[in-house]
């Protein structure tokens, strides 16, 4: 069964460092998303991506965040200068148009 | 604005019993989708069931069924014959256009 895969599963980084979270969506899907979940809290929308561009982004997704689909398969989330409050579980999802299929998440810990 | 509300932060149920998780949402749209996702301790989000707003018939997937009340904007999940493996966080989600909105989740504990 096709699935969304995310790497790494856990990333520890120093505050102020750049991190790149990687995702391989399901191959025939057209819509891509990043969500985050701070421990014990709700799942928050970050950004949606369609047709090689951002279709919508939240207030959380400020200038420190960027997304790319560099090679037609990977979908990356970059945080330029991490803050302590960026520590969270980051979920990538893809959709063919109805339900979203989520990856297993990347736990980002900023120290 | 679209919002999703889950008013039960935590629930418990005995194994083999039935439990219902509540969800309400707010939207001015007429066409949308509703979902229940399960998040076990592994943290991965797994789709449990979906409902198209234009369908009056409630969706069913094995032991999981929904009670979709469009006028009341209510979308509850019923789990029958609860199993230990059902222990997880359950998130109600609403999809409109290109975005999913999630509720705050209900932690379900299935007790042996």
CSV table of C-alpha atoms in Angstrom, one decimal:
chain,number,residue,atom,x,y,z
A,1,UNK,CA,0.0,0.0,0.0
A,2,UNK,CA,1.4,3.4,-0.9
A,3,UNK,CA,2.4,5.6,2.0
A,4,UNK,CA,3.9,8.9,2.8
A,5,UNK,CA,7.4,8.6,4.3
A,6,UNK,CA,9.2,11.2,6.3
A,7,UNK,CA,12.9,11.5,7.3
A,8,UNK,CA,14.4,11.8,9.8
A,9,UNK,CA,12.1,10.4,12.4
A,10,UNK,CA,13.8,12.5,15.1
A,11,UNK,CA,16.0,15.6,14.7
A,12,UNK,CA,17.7,17.4,17.5
A,13,UNK,CA,19.1,20.8,16.6
A,14,UNK,CA,20.7,23.8,18.3
A,15,UNK,CA,18.6,27.0,18.5
A,16,UNK,CA,19.4,29.2,15.5
A,17,UNK,CA,20.4,26.4,13.2
A,18,UNK,CA,18.7,25.5,10.0
A,19,UNK,CA,16.8,22.2,9.6
A,20,UNK,CA,15.3,20.5,6.6
A,21,UNK,CA,12.5,18.0,7.1
A,22,UNK,CA,12.0,15.7,4.2
A,23,UNK,CA,8.9,13.9,2.9
A,24,UNK,CA,8.1,11.6,0.0
A,25,UNK,CA,4.4,11.9,-0.8
A,26,UNK,CA,2.4,9.3,-2.5
A,27,UNK,CA,3.4,9.4,-6.1
A,28,UNK,CA,0.1,10.3,-7.9
A,29,UNK,CA,-1.0,12.8,-5.3
A,30,UNK,CA,-1.3,16.5,-6.2
A,31,UNK,CA,-1.8,18.3,-2.9
A,32,UNK,CA,0.9,18.4,-0.2
A,33,UNK,CA,0.7,19.7,3.3
A,34,UNK,CA,2.8,20.3,6.4
A,35,UNK,CA,1.2,20.3,9.8
A,36,UNK,CA,2.7,20.4,13.2
A,37,UNK,CA,1.7,19.2,16.6
A,38,UNK,CA,3.3,20.6,19.7
A,39,UNK,CA,3.3,17.9,22.4
A,40,UNK,CA,-0.2,17.4,23.8
A,41,UNK,CA,-1.8,20.0,21.6
A,42,UNK,CA,-3.8,20.1,18.5
A,43,UNK,CA,-2.6,19.5,15.0
A,44,UNK,CA,-1.9,22.9,13.4
A,45,UNK,CA,-1.9,23.7,9.7
A,46,UNK,CA,1.3,25.2,8.4
A,47,UNK,CA,1.1,25.2,4.6
A,48,UNK,CA,-0.4,23.6,1.6
A,49,UNK,CA,1.3,23.2,-1.8
A,50,UNK,CA,-0.3,22.5,-5.2
A,51,UNK,CA,1.0,22.8,-8.7
A,52,UNK,CA,4.5,23.7,-7.5
A,53,UNK,CA,3.5,26.6,-5.4
A,54,UNK,CA,2.1,27.4,-2.0
A,55,UNK,CA,-1.7,27.5,-2.2
A,56,UNK,CA,-2.2,28.5,1.4
A,57,UNK,CA,-0.2,29.2,4.6
A,58,UNK,CA,-1.0,29.9,8.2
A,59,UNK,CA,0.2,32.7,10.4
A,60,UNK,CA,2.8,30.2,11.9
A,61,UNK,CA,4.4,29.9,8.5
A,62,UNK,CA,6.5,33.1,8.6
A,63,UNK,CA,9.6,34.0,6.7
A,64,UNK,CA,11.6,31.5,8.7
A,65,UNK,CA,9.8,28.7,6.9
A,66,UNK,CA,9.9,27.6,3.3
A,67,UNK,CA,8.8,24.6,1.3
A,68,UNK,CA,10.1,23.0,-1.9
A,69,UNK,CA,9.5,20.2,-4.2
A,70,UNK,CA,12.9,20.1,-5.8
A,71,UNK,CA,12.8,16.9,-7.9
A,72,UNK,CA,9.1,16.0,-8.3
A,73,UNK,CA,9.2,13.4,-5.6
A,74,UNK,CA,10.5,15.0,-2.4
A,75,UNK,CA,8.7,17.7,-0.5
A,76,UNK,CA,10.7,19.5,2.0
A,77,UNK,CA,10.1,21.9,4.9
A,78,UNK,CA,13.0,24.2,5.8
A,79,UNK,CA,13.2,26.2,9.0
A,80,UNK,CA,16.0,28.8,8.6
A,81,UNK,CA,16.8,29.7,12.2
A,82,UNK,CA,15.1,27.4,14.7
A,83,UNK,CA,13.6,28.6,17.9
A,84,UNK,CA,12.8,26.6,21.1
A,85,UNK,CA,9.1,27.0,20.3
A,86,UNK,CA,9.6,25.2,17.0
A,87,UNK,CA,10.0,22.0,18.9
A,88,UNK,CA,7.1,19.8,17.8
A,89,UNK,CA,6.1,16.8,15.7
A,90,UNK,CA,5.9,17.8,12.0
A,91,UNK,CA,3.6,15.9,9.8
A,92,UNK,CA,3.7,15.8,6.0
A,93,UNK,CA,0.6,14.8,4.2
A,94,UNK,CA,-0.5,14.3,0.6
A,95,UNK,CA,-3.9,14.0,-1.0
A,96,UNK,CA,-5.3,13.1,-4.3
A,97,UNK,CA,-8.2,15.4,-3.6
A,98,UNK,CA,-10.2,14.1,-0.7
A,99,UNK,CA,-8.6,12.5,2.3
A,100,UNK,CA,-5.1,13.3,3.4
A,101,UNK,CA,-2.6,10.6,4.1
A,102,UNK,CA,-0.1,11.4,6.7
A,103,UNK,CA,3.5,10.4,7.2
A,104,UNK,CA,4.7,9.0,10.5
A,105,UNK,CA,6.1,12.5,11.5
A,106,UNK,CA,9.4,14.0,12.3
A,107,UNK,CA,10.0,14.9,15.9
A,108,UNK,CA,12.0,18.1,16.0
A,109,UNK,CA,13.7,19.0,19.3
A,110,UNK,CA,15.3,22.4,19.5
A,111,UNK,CA,17.8,22.8,22.3
B,1,UNK,CA,-14.0,30.7,9.7
B,2,UNK,CA,-14.0,27.0,9.9
B,3,UNK,CA,-13.6,25.5,13.4
B,4,UNK,CA,-13.8,22.0,14.7
B,5,UNK,CA,-14.6,21.3,18.4
B,6,UNK,CA,-14.1,18.1,20.3
B,7,UNK,CA,-15.5,18.6,23.8
B,8,UNK,CA,-14.3,15.4,25.3
B,9,UNK,CA,-10.6,15.6,26.1
B,10,UNK,CA,-10.5,12.1,27.4
B,11,UNK,CA,-12.7,9.0,27.5
B,12,UNK,CA,-12.5,5.5,28.8
B,13,UNK,CA,-14.4,2.4,27.7
B,14,UNK,CA,-14.2,-1.3,28.7
B,15,UNK,CA,-13.0,-3.7,26.1
B,16,UNK,CA,-15.9,-5.0,23.9
B,17,UNK,CA,-18.1,-2.1,24.8
B,18,UNK,CA,-19.3,0.7,22.6
B,19,UNK,CA,-18.1,4.3,22.8
B,20,UNK,CA,-19.1,7.5,21.0
B,21,UNK,CA,-16.8,10.4,20.5
B,22,UNK,CA,-18.3,13.8,19.8
B,23,UNK,CA,-17.4,16.4,17.2
B,24,UNK,CA,-19.0,19.6,16.1
B,25,UNK,CA,-17.9,22.0,13.4
B,26,UNK,CA,-18.7,25.4,12.1
B,27,UNK,CA,-18.8,26.3,8.4
B,28,UNK,CA,-20.8,28.3,6.0
B,29,UNK,CA,-19.9,26.0,3.1
B,30,UNK,CA,-22.3,23.4,1.8
B,31,UNK,CA,-19.8,21.0,0.2
B,32,UNK,CA,-17.1,19.6,2.4
B,33,UNK,CA,-15.6,16.4,3.8
B,34,UNK,CA,-15.4,15.2,7.4
B,35,UNK,CA,-12.9,12.7,8.7
B,36,UNK,CA,-11.9,10.9,11.9
B,37,UNK,CA,-8.2,10.2,12.3
B,38,UNK,CA,-6.6,8.0,14.9
B,39,UNK,CA,-3.2,8.8,16.4
B,40,UNK,CA,-1.8,5.8,18.4
B,41,UNK,CA,1.2,6.2,20.7
B,42,UNK,CA,3.4,5.8,17.6
B,43,UNK,CA,2.1,9.3,16.7
B,44,UNK,CA,1.2,8.5,13.1
B,45,UNK,CA,-2.1,9.9,11.9
B,46,UNK,CA,-4.3,7.1,10.5
B,47,UNK,CA,-7.5,7.7,8.6
B,48,UNK,CA,-10.4,5.9,10.3
B,49,UNK,CA,-13.4,7.0,8.3
B,50,UNK,CA,-14.6,9.8,6.1
B,51,UNK,CA,-18.0,11.3,5.2
B,52,UNK,CA,-19.0,13.5,2.3
B,53,UNK,CA,-21.3,16.3,3.3
B,54,UNK,CA,-23.5,15.7,0.3
B,55,UNK,CA,-24.3,12.1,1.3
B,56,UNK,CA,-27.1,11.6,3.8
B,57,UNK,CA,-26.1,8.1,4.6
B,58,UNK,CA,-23.8,7.7,7.5
B,59,UNK,CA,-20.4,6.2,6.7
B,60,UNK,CA,-19.4,2.8,8.2
B,61,UNK,CA,-16.1,1.0,8.3
B,62,UNK,CA,-16.3,-2.3,10.1
B,63,UNK,CA,-16.6,-1.5,13.8
B,64,UNK,CA,-16.5,2.3,13.1
B,65,UNK,CA,-19.5,4.3,12.2
B,66,UNK,CA,-20.5,8.0,12.2
B,67,UNK,CA,-23.6,9.9,13.0
B,68,UNK,CA,-23.5,12.8,10.7
B,69,UNK,CA,-26.1,15.5,11.4
B,70,UNK,CA,-25.5,18.2,8.8
B,71,UNK,CA,-28.0,20.7,10.0
B,72,UNK,CA,-26.6,20.4,13.5
B,73,UNK,CA,-23.0,20.4,12.2
B,74,UNK,CA,-22.3,17.3,14.3
B,75,UNK,CA,-20.1,14.4,13.3
B,76,UNK,CA,-19.7,11.8,16.0
B,77,UNK,CA,-17.8,8.6,15.8
B,78,UNK,CA,-19.1,5.3,17.3
B,79,UNK,CA,-16.7,2.5,18.0
B,80,UNK,CA,-18.4,-0.8,18.6
B,81,UNK,CA,-16.8,-3.8,20.3
B,82,UNK,CA,-13.9,-1.7,21.4
B,83,UNK,CA,-10.5,-3.4,21.3
B,84,UNK,CA,-7.3,-2.6,23.2
B,85,UNK,CA,-5.7,-1.5,20.0
B,86,UNK,CA,-8.2,1.3,19.7
B,87,UNK,CA,-6.5,3.1,22.5
B,88,UNK,CA,-5.3,6.4,20.8
B,89,UNK,CA,-6.0,10.0,20.3
B,90,UNK,CA,-8.8,10.6,17.9
B,91,UNK,CA,-9.0,13.7,15.8
B,92,UNK,CA,-12.1,15.0,14.0
B,93,UNK,CA,-11.1,16.9,10.8
B,94,UNK,CA,-13.0,19.0,8.3
B,95,UNK,CA,-11.8,19.6,4.8
B,96,UNK,CA,-12.8,22.6,2.7
B,97,UNK,CA,-11.1,23.2,-0.6
B,98,UNK,CA,-7.4,22.7,0.0
B,99,UNK,CA,-7.1,22.7,3.8
B,100,UNK,CA,-7.9,20.4,6.7
B,101,UNK,CA,-9.0,21.7,10.0
B,102,UNK,CA,-8.5,19.6,13.1
B,103,UNK,CA,-10.2,19.4,16.5
B,104,UNK,CA,-8.2,19.3,19.7
B,105,UNK,CA,-8.5,15.5,20.0
B,106,UNK,CA,-10.1,13.0,22.3
B,107,UNK,CA,-7.9,10.6,24.1
B,108,UNK,CA,-9.6,7.2,24.2
B,109,UNK,CA,-8.4,4.6,26.7
B,110,UNK,CA,-9.7,1.1,26.2
B,111,UNK,CA,-9.5,-0.9,29.4
B,112,UNK,CA,-9.2,-4.7,29.6
